[in-house]
C-alpha positions as protocol buffer text, in pm:
chain_id: "A"
residue {
  index: 1
  type: UNK
  ca { x: 2520 y: 1649 z: -1629 }
}
residue {
  index: 2
  type: UNK
  ca { x: 2486 y: 1346 z: -1406 }
}
residue {
  index: 3
  type: UNK
  ca { x: 2608 y: 1339 z: -1048 }
}
residue {
  index: 4
  type: UNK
  ca { x: 2550 y: 967 z: -1010 }
}
residue {
  index: 5
  type: UNK
  ca { x: 2823 y: 734 z: -891 }
}
residue {
  index: 6
  type: UNK
  ca { x: 2906 y: 432 z: -1100 }
}
residue {
  index: 7
  type: UNK
  ca { x: 2974 y: 124 z: -891 }
}
residue {
  index: 8
  type: UNK
  ca { x: 3016 y: -215 z: -1054 }
}
residue {
  index: 9
  type: UNK
  ca { x: 2833 y: -102 z: -1367 }
}
residue {
  index: 10
  type: UNK
  ca { x: 2532 y: 25 z: -1173 }
}
residue {
  index: 11
  type: UNK
  ca { x: 2467 y: 391 z: -1112 }
}
residue {
  index: 12
  type: UNK
  ca { x: 2374 y: 495 z: -761 }
}
residue {
  index: 13
  type: UNK
  ca { x: 2148 y: 793 z: -714 }
}
residue {
  index: 14
  type: UNK
  ca { x: 2288 y: 1042 z: -464 }
}
residue {
  index: 15
  type: UNK
  ca { x: 2048 y: 1175 z: -203 }
}
residue {
  index: 16
  type: UNK
  ca { x: 2105 y: 1470 z: 28 }
}
residue {
  index: 17
  type: UNK
  ca { x: 1913 y: 1401 z: 353 }
}
residue {
  index: 18
  type: UNK
  ca { x: 1807 y: 1735 z: 503 }
}
residue {
  index: 19
  type: UNK
  ca { x: 1657 y: 1701 z: 849 }
}
residue {
  index: 20
  type: UNK
  ca { x: 1677 y: 1817 z: 1210 }
}
residue {
  index: 21
  type: UNK
  ca { x: 1983 y: 1661 z: 1377 }
}
residue {
  index: 22
  type: UNK
  ca { x: 2054 y: 1830 z: 1707 }
}
residue {
  index: 23
  type: UNK
  ca { x: 1848 y: 1602 z: 1934 }
}
residue {
  index: 24
  type: UNK
  ca { x: 1920 y: 1232 z: 1988 }
}
residue {
  index: 25
  type: UNK
  ca { x: 1568 y: 1137 z: 1872 }
}
residue {
  index: 26
  type: UNK
  ca { x: 1630 y: 1329 z: 1548 }
}
residue {
  index: 27
  type: UNK
  ca { x: 1955 y: 1143 z: 1483 }
}
residue {
  index: 28
  type: UNK
  ca { x: 1790 y: 808 z: 1559 }
}
residue {
  index: 29
  type: UNK
  ca { x: 1501 y: 883 z: 1321 }
}
residue {
  index: 30
  type: UNK
  ca { x: 1740 y: 996 z: 1049 }
}
residue {
  index: 31
  type: UNK
  ca { x: 1954 y: 683 z: 1088 }
}
residue {
  index: 32
  type: UNK
  ca { x: 1645 y: 460 z: 1062 }
}
residue {
  index: 33
  type: UNK
  ca { x: 1529 y: 612 z: 733 }
}
residue {
  index: 34
  type: UNK
  ca { x: 1877 y: 652 z: 585 }
}
residue {
  index: 35
  type: UNK
  ca { x: 1948 y: 284 z: 653 }
}
residue {
  index: 36
  type: UNK
  ca { x: 1640 y: 194 z: 447 }
}
residue {
  index: 37
  type: UNK
  ca { x: 1747 y: 423 z: 162 }
}
residue {
  index: 38
  type: UNK
  ca { x: 2096 y: 270 z: 154 }
}
residue {
  index: 39
  type: UNK
  ca { x: 1950 y: -83 z: 164 }
}
residue {
  index: 40
  type: UNK
  ca { x: 1748 y: 14 z: -144 }
}
residue {
  index: 41
  type: UNK
  ca { x: 2070 y: 107 z: -326 }
}
residue {
  index: 42
  type: UNK
  ca { x: 2088 y: 483 z: -280 }
}
residue {
  index: 43
  type: UNK
  ca { x: 2402 y: 672 z: -179 }
}
residue {
  index: 44
  type: UNK
  ca { x: 2292 y: 907 z: 100 }
}
residue {
  index: 45
  type: UNK
  ca { x: 2476 y: 1207 z: 240 }
}
residue {
  index: 46
  type: UNK
  ca { x: 2365 y: 1281 z: 597 }
}
residue {
  index: 47
  type: UNK
  ca { x: 2512 y: 1590 z: 768 }
}
residue {
  index: 48
  type: UNK
  ca { x: 2487 y: 1429 z: 1113 }
}
residue {
  index: 49
  type: UNK
  ca { x: 2738 y: 1163 z: 1012 }
}
residue {
  index: 50
  type: UNK
  ca { x: 3025 y: 1411 z: 1018 }
}
residue {
  index: 51
  type: UNK
  ca { x: 2908 y: 1545 z: 1352 }
}
residue {
  index: 52
  type: UNK
  ca { x: 2727 y: 1842 z: 1499 }
}
residue {
  index: 53
  type: UNK
  ca { x: 2947 y: 2152 z: 1504 }
}
residue {
  index: 54
  type: UNK
  ca { x: 2928 y: 2194 z: 1883 }
}
residue {
  index: 55
  type: UNK
  ca { x: 3090 y: 1853 z: 1928 }
}
residue {
  index: 56
  type: UNK
  ca { x: 3375 y: 1920 z: 1682 }
}
residue {
  index: 57
  type: UNK
  ca { x: 3521 y: 2247 z: 1809 }
}
residue {
  index: 58
  type: UNK
  ca { x: 3777 y: 2077 z: 2035 }
}
residue {
  index: 59
  type: UNK
  ca { x: 3897 y: 1856 z: 1749 }
}
residue {
  index: 60
  type: UNK
  ca { x: 3890 y: 2090 z: 1449 }
}
residue {
  index: 61
  type: UNK
  ca { x: 3946 y: 2447 z: 1563 }
}
residue {
  index: 62
  type: UNK
  ca { x: 3741 y: 2750 z: 1653 }
}
residue {
  index: 63
  type: UNK
  ca { x: 3363 y: 2769 z: 1640 }
}
residue {
  index: 64
  type: UNK
  ca { x: 3384 y: 2974 z: 1321 }
}
residue {
  index: 65
  type: UNK
  ca { x: 3633 y: 2737 z: 1154 }
}
residue {
  index: 66
  type: UNK
  ca { x: 3423 y: 2432 z: 1232 }
}
residue {
  index: 67
  type: UNK
  ca { x: 3096 y: 2592 z: 1120 }
}
residue {
  index: 68
  type: UNK
  ca { x: 3257 y: 2710 z: 791 }
}
residue {
  index: 69
  type: UNK
  ca { x: 3409 y: 2365 z: 732 }
}
residue {
  index: 70
  type: UNK
  ca { x: 3075 y: 2187 z: 786 }
}
residue {
  index: 71
  type: UNK
  ca { x: 2893 y: 2440 z: 568 }
}
residue {
  index: 72
  type: UNK
  ca { x: 3137 y: 2373 z: 284 }
}
residue {
  index: 73
  type: UNK
  ca { x: 3103 y: 1994 z: 325 }
}
residue {
  index: 74
  type: UNK
  ca { x: 2725 y: 2014 z: 316 }
}
residue {
  index: 75
  type: UNK
  ca { x: 2720 y: 2257 z: 24 }
}
residue {
  index: 76
  type: UNK
  ca { x: 2947 y: 2029 z: -181 }
}
residue {
  index: 77
  type: UNK
  ca { x: 2714 y: 1736 z: -109 }
}
residue {
  index: 78
  type: UNK
  ca { x: 2413 y: 1942 z: -220 }
}
residue {
  index: 79
  type: UNK
  ca { x: 2592 y: 2036 z: -541 }
}
residue {
  index: 80
  type: UNK
  ca { x: 2666 y: 1671 z: -614 }
}
residue {
  index: 81
  type: UNK
  ca { x: 2330 y: 1519 z: -522 }
}
residue {
  index: 82
  type: UNK
  ca { x: 2060 y: 1405 z: -762 }
}
residue {
  index: 83
  type: UNK
  ca { x: 1782 y: 1479 z: -515 }
}
residue {
  index: 84
  type: UNK
  ca { x: 1712 y: 1613 z: -170 }
}
residue {
  index: 85
  type: UNK
  ca { x: 1480 y: 1451 z: 80 }
}
residue {
  index: 86
  type: UNK
  ca { x: 1375 y: 1712 z: 336 }
}
residue {
  index: 87
  type: UNK
  ca { x: 1247 y: 1536 z: 647 }
}
residue {
  index: 88
  type: UNK
  ca { x: 1040 y: 1771 z: 863 }
}
residue {
  index: 89
  type: UNK
  ca { x: 1062 y: 1569 z: 1182 }
}
residue {
  index: 90
  type: UNK
  ca { x: 767 y: 1415 z: 1359 }
}
residue {
  index: 91
  type: UNK
  ca { x: 469 y: 1483 z: 1578 }
}
residue {
  index: 92
  type: UNK
  ca { x: 676 y: 1457 z: 1898 }
}
residue {
  index: 93
  type: UNK
  ca { x: 880 y: 1763 z: 1798 }
}
residue {
  index: 94
  type: UNK
  ca { x: 691 y: 2083 z: 1880 }
}
residue {
  index: 95
  type: UNK
  ca { x: 967 y: 2297 z: 1728 }
}
residue {
  index: 96
  type: UNK
  ca { x: 886 y: 2206 z: 1369 }
}
residue {
  index: 97
  type: UNK
  ca { x: 1141 y: 2160 z: 1092 }
}
residue {
  index: 98
  type: UNK
  ca { x: 1490 y: 2296 z: 1141 }
}
residue {
  index: 99
  type: UNK
  ca { x: 1609 y: 2617 z: 982 }
}
residue {
  index: 100
  type: UNK
  ca { x: 1896 y: 2423 z: 826 }
}
residue {
  index: 101
  type: UNK
  ca { x: 1658 y: 2176 z: 661 }
}
residue {
  index: 102
  type: UNK
  ca { x: 1451 y: 2458 z: 517 }
}
residue {
  index: 103
  type: UNK
  ca { x: 1763 y: 2636 z: 385 }
}
residue {
  index: 104
  type: UNK
  ca { x: 1897 y: 2314 z: 230 }
}
residue {
  index: 105
  type: UNK
  ca { x: 1561 y: 2246 z: 70 }
}
residue {
  index: 106
  type: UNK
  ca { x: 1555 y: 2599 z: -73 }
}
residue {
  index: 107
  type: UNK
  ca { x: 1911 y: 2572 z: -206 }
}
residue {
  index: 108
  type: UNK
  ca { x: 1835 y: 2242 z: -380 }
}
residue {
  index: 109
  type: UNK
  ca { x: 1514 y: 2384 z: -525 }
}
residue {
  index: 110
  type: UNK
  ca { x: 1701 y: 2687 z: -662 }
}
residue {
  index: 111
  type: UNK
  ca { x: 1963 y: 2450 z: -809 }
}
residue {
  index: 112
  type: UNK
  ca { x: 1685 y: 2263 z: -993 }
}
residue {
  index: 113
  type: UNK
  ca { x: 1731 y: 1943 z: -794 }
}
residue {
  index: 114
  type: UNK
  ca { x: 1438 y: 1714 z: -723 }
}
residue {
  index: 115
  type: UNK
  ca { x: 1324 y: 1791 z: -366 }
}
residue {
  index: 116
  type: UNK
  ca { x: 1091 y: 1557 z: -181 }
}
residue {
  index: 117
  type: UNK
  ca { x: 938 y: 1686 z: 138 }
}
residue {
  index: 118
  type: UNK
  ca { x: 881 y: 1407 z: 389 }
}
residue {
  index: 119
  type: UNK
  ca { x: 626 y: 1532 z: 639 }
}
residue {
  index: 120
  type: UNK
  ca { x: 604 y: 1230 z: 868 }
}
residue {
  index: 121
  type: UNK
  ca { x: 249 y: 1166 z: 986 }
}
residue {
  index: 122
  type: UNK
  ca { x: 143 y: 1501 z: 834 }
}
residue {
  index: 123
  type: UNK
  ca { x: 238 y: 1664 z: 1163 }
}
residue {
  index: 124
  type: UNK
  ca { x: 370 y: 1994 z: 1031 }
}
residue {
  index: 125
  type: UNK
  ca { x: 125 y: 2243 z: 881 }
}
residue {
  index: 126
  type: UNK
  ca { x: 388 y: 2400 z: 658 }
}
residue {
  index: 127
  type: UNK
  ca { x: 358 y: 2725 z: 477 }
}
residue {
  index: 128
  type: UNK
  ca { x: 322 y: 2751 z: 102 }
}
residue {
  index: 129
  type: UNK
  ca { x: 693 y: 2793 z: 16 }
}
residue {
  index: 130
  type: UNK
  ca { x: 815 y: 2445 z: 124 }
}
residue {
  index: 131
  type: UNK
  ca { x: 491 y: 2283 z: 10 }
}
residue {
  index: 132
  type: UNK
  ca { x: 494 y: 2428 z: -341 }
}
residue {
  index: 133
  type: UNK
  ca { x: 872 y: 2439 z: -368 }
}
residue {
  index: 134
  type: UNK
  ca { x: 893 y: 2063 z: -324 }
}
residue {
  index: 135
  type: UNK
  ca { x: 878 y: 1835 z: -625 }
}
residue {
  index: 136
  type: UNK
  ca { x: 639 y: 1622 z: -425 }
}
residue {
  index: 137
  type: UNK
  ca { x: 522 y: 1588 z: -62 }
}
residue {
  index: 138
  type: UNK
  ca { x: 499 y: 1255 z: 123 }
}
residue {
  index: 139
  type: UNK
  ca { x: 366 y: 1167 z: 469 }
}
residue {
  index: 140
  type: UNK
  ca { x: 452 y: 797 z: 445 }
}
residue {
  index: 141
  type: UNK
  ca { x: 815 y: 683 z: 412 }
}
residue {
  index: 142
  type: UNK
  ca { x: 729 y: 362 z: 226 }
}
residue {
  index: 143
  type: UNK
  ca { x: 544 y: 565 z: -39 }
}
residue {
  index: 144
  type: UNK
  ca { x: 842 y: 801 z: -70 }
}
residue {
  index: 145
  type: UNK
  ca { x: 1086 y: 511 z: -105 }
}
residue {
  index: 146
  type: UNK
  ca { x: 866 y: 338 z: -363 }
}
residue {
  index: 147
  type: UNK
  ca { x: 831 y: 659 z: -563 }
}
residue {
  index: 148
  type: UNK
  ca { x: 1200 y: 752 z: -575 }
}
residue {
  index: 149
  type: UNK
  ca { x: 1294 y: 390 z: -650 }
}
residue {
  index: 150
  type: UNK
  ca { x: 1075 y: 407 z: -960 }
}
residue {
  index: 151
  type: UNK
  ca { x: 1234 y: 731 z: -1087 }
}
residue {
  index: 152
  type: UNK
  ca { x: 1542 y: 764 z: -1303 }
}
residue {
  index: 153
  type: UNK
  ca { x: 1781 y: 1044 z: -1210 }
}
residue {
  index: 154
  type: UNK
  ca { x: 2029 y: 1103 z: -1490 }
}
């Protein structure tokens, strides 16, 4: 079954962008890469675009209601995506990849989605589960973009 969108006769591959998003530098990095993916013709779902749960409580309800709502939104996007790009972060982030990114990567792997681990600048010495769970690992964004642009997701 294909989860691709048909727009003007062309099919757009749907990408789920899994990455840290709680710090401003994370959101800026995500926006930079997602902009390039969209310019290349991909439809990209980015959890940060609907907001971080802490910022939405006043607008949408209780902490629990907001967290459940965002979880359901993200889960639906993972179900509908053709692939997941899991961005670990970068060398300036001593924390390492986010727990959410690792969970999303695992869910997509279990759902038999293509999962590409983007380990910017090879900064994170990851353990064997993300490394071998990924369809492929990239340390250079241009290489990742070139690779996924050459693939056909049907």
